[in-house]
Tab-separated table of C-alpha atoms in Angstrom:
chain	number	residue	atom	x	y	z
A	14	UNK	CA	7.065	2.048	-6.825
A	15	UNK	CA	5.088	0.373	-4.347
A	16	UNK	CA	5.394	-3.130	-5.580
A	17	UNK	CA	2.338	-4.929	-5.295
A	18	UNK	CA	0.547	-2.842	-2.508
A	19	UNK	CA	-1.913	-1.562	-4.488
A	20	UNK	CA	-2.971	-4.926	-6.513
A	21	UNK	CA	-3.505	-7.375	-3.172
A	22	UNK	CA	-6.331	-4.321	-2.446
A	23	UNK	CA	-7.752	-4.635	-5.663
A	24	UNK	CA	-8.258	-8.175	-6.120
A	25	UNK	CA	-9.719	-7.769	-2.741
A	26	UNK	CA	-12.656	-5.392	-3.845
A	27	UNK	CA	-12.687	-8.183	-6.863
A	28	UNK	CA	-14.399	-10.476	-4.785
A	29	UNK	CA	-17.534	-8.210	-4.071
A	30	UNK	CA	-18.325	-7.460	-7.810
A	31	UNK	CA	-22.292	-5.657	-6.924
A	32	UNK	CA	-20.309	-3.510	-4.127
A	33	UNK	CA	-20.614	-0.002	-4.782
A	34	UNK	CA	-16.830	1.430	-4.027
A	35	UNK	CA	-15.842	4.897	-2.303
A	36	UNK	CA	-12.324	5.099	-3.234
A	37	UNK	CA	-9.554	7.449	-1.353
A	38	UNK	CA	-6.166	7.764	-2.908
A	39	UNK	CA	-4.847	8.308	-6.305
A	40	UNK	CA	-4.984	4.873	-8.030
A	41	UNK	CA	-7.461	4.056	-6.397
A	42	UNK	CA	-9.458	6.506	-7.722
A	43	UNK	CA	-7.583	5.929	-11.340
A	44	UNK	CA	-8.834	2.483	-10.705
A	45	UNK	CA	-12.599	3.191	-10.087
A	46	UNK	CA	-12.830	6.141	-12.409
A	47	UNK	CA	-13.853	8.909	-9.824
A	48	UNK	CA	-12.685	12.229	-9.193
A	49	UNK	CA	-8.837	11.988	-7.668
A	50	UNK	CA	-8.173	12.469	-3.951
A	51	UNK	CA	-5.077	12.078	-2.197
A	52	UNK	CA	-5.162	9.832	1.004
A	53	UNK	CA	-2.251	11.600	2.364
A	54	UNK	CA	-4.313	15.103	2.974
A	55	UNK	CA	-7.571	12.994	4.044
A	56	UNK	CA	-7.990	14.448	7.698
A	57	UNK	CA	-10.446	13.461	10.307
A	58	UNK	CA	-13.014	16.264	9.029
A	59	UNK	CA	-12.962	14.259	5.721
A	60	UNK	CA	-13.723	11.596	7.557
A	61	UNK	CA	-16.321	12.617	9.673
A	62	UNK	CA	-18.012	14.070	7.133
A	63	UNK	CA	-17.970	11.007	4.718
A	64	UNK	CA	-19.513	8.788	7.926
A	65	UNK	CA	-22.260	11.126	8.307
A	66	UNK	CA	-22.939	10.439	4.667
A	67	UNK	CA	-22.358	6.581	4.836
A	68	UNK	CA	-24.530	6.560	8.445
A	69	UNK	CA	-27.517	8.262	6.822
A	70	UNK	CA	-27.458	6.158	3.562
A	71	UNK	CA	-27.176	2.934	5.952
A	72	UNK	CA	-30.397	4.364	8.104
A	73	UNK	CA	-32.354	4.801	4.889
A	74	UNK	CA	-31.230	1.084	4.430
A	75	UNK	CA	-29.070	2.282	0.572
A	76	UNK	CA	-26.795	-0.628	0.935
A	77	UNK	CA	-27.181	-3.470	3.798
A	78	UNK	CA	-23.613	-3.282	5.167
A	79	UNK	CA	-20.883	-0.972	5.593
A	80	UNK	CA	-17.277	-2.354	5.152
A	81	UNK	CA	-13.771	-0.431	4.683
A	82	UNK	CA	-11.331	-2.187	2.558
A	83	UNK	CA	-7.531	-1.360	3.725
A	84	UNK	CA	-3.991	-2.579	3.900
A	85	UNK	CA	-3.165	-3.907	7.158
A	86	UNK	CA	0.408	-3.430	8.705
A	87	UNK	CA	2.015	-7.281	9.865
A	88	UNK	CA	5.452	-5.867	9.179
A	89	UNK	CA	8.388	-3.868	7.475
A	90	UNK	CA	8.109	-6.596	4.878
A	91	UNK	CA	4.729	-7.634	4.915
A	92	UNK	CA	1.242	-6.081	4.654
A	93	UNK	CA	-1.999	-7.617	3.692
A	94	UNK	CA	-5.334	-6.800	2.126
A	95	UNK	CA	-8.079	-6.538	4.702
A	96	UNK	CA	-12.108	-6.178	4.767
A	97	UNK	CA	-13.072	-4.450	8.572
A	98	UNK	CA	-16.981	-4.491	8.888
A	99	UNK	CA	-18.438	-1.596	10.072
A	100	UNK	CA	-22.208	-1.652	9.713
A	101	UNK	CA	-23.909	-3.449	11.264
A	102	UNK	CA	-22.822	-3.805	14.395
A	103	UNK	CA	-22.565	-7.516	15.228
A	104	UNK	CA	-23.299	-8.686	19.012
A	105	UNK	CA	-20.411	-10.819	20.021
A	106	UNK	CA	-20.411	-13.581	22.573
A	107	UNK	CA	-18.632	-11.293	25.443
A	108	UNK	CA	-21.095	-8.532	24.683
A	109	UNK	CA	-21.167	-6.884	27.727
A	110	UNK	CA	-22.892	-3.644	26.670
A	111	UNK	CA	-26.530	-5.574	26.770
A	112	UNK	CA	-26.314	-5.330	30.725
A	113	UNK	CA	-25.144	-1.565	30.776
A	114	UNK	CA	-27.489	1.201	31.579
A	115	UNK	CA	-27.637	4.008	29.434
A	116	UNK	CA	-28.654	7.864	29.740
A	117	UNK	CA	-30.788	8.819	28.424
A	118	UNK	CA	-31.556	5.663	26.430
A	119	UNK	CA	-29.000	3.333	24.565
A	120	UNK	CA	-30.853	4.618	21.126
A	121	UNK	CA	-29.732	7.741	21.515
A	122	UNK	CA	-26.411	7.217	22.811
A	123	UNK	CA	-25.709	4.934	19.887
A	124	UNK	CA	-26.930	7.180	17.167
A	125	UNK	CA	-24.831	9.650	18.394
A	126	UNK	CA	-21.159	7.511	18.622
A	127	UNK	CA	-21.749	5.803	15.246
A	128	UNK	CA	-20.646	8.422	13.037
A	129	UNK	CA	-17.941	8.902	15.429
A	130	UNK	CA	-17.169	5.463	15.229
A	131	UNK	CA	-17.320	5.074	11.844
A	132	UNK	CA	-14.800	8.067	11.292
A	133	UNK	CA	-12.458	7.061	13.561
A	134	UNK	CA	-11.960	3.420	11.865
A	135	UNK	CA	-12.236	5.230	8.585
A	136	UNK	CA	-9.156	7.737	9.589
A	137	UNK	CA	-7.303	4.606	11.396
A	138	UNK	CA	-7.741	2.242	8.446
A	139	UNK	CA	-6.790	5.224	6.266
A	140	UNK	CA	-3.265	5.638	7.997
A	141	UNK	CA	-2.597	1.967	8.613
A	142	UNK	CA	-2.837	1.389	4.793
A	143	UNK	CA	-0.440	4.957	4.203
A	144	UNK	CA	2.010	3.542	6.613
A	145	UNK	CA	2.121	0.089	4.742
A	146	UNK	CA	2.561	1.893	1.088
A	147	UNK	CA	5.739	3.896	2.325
A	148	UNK	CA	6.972	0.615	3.844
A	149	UNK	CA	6.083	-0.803	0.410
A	150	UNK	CA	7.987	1.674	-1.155
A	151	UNK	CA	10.894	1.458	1.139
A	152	UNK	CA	11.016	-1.724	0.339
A	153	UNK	CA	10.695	-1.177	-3.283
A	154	UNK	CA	13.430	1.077	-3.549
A	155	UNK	CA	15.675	-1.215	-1.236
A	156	UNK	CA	15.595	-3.472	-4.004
A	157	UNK	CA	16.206	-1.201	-6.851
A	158	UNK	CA	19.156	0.027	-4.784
A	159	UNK	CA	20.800	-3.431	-4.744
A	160	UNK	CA	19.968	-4.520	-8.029
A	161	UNK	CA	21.402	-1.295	-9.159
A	162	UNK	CA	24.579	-1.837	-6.413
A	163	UNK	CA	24.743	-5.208	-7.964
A	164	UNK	CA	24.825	-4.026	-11.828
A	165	UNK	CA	27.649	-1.633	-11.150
A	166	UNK	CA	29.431	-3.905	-9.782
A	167	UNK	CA	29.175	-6.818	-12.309
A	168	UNK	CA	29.348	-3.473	-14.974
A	169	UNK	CA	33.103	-2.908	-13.239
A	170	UNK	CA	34.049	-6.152	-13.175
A	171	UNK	CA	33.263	-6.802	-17.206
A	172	UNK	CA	35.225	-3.218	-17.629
A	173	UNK	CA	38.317	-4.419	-15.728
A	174	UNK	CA	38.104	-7.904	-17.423
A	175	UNK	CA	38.109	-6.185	-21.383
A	176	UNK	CA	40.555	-3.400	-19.640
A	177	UNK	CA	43.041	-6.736	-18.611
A	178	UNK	CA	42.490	-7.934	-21.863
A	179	UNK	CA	43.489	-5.386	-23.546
A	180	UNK	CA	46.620	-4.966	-21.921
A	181	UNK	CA	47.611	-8.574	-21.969
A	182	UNK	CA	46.526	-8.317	-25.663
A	183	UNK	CA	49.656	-5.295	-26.098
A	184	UNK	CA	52.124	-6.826	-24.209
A	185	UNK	CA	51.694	-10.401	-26.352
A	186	UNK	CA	51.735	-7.776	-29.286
A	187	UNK	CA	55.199	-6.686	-28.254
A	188	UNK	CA	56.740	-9.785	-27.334
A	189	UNK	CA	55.652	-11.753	-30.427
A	190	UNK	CA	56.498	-8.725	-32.433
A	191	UNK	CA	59.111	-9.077	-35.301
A	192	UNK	CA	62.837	-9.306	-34.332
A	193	UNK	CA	65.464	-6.932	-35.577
A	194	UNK	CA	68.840	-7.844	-37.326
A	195	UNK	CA	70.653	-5.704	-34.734
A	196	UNK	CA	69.083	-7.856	-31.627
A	197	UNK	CA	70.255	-11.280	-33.440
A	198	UNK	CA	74.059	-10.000	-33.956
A	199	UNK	CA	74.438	-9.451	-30.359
């Protein structure tokens, strides 16, 4: 009942056909054929655990970049399909970590956040697209609550246009009805 929340995500992964996909969620994994999960009970441990994995297949260079595919939230009414790159890490213009000094050297301080970055994304990505599917469904049942306001309604007025009818049909019975002897020789 989520309307089309989980088909702008999938013709998302559709445009990286050789990507190798590590679904979370139920039709999701329906989708990719893997073992179901629910994304509702994924908790940061889940999380942490899965970056350690993804970290130490991206060291022994498995797959060239790491990206999470999610739903971001715009609005009650609108959420859209996203890509967030996580591996590598790209230097940006305003890249002020090149001048920082590190203890004890930036190696070692970066092999030991990147998991923890990765997991933390992972986890916020993970509720920003659970928050958008109950506002999908919200949505979604919104507008089976009108259309279903709006069928009773049109449903009531046909019944009290056949119920008029058939009264109007009686009384037109009765008043064309056959006259009596006794009425005329009054």
């Amino acid at each position: 009942l989520a309307g089309g929340y989980n088909s702008n995500v999938f013709r998302l992964c559709s445009e990286y056909p050789d990507a190798e996909f590590i679904p979370i969620g139920k039709r999701a994994c329906e989708k990719f054929e893997k073992e179901p999960n629910s994304s509702e009970h994924f908790s940061f441990s889940d999380a942490s655990v899965l970056a350690e994995e993804l970290c130490k297949d991206f060291r022994e260079e498995k797959f060239d970049r790491l990206g999470v595919i999610y739903t971001k939230y715009v609005s009650v009414m609108s959420c859209e399909a996203k890509i967030k790159w996580l591996l590598p890490f790209e230097k940006t213009e305003n890249d002020s970590a090149a001048s920082a000094i590190f203890e004890p050297d930036h190696l070692t301080v970066l092999n030991l956040t990147v998991k923890e970055y990765v997991a933390g994304i992972l986890i916020a990505c993970l509720r920003e697209s659970f928050a958008c599917e109950v506002a999908s469904r919200r949505i979604a049942m919104d507008s089976a609550g009108k259309n279903a306001k709006q069928m009773l309604d049109d449903l009531g007025l046909r019944y009290n246009r056949a119920r008029q009818g058939a009264i109007t049909q009686e009384i037109t019975e009765i008043v064309d009805g056959p006259v009596s002897a006794e009425v005329i020789s009054l």
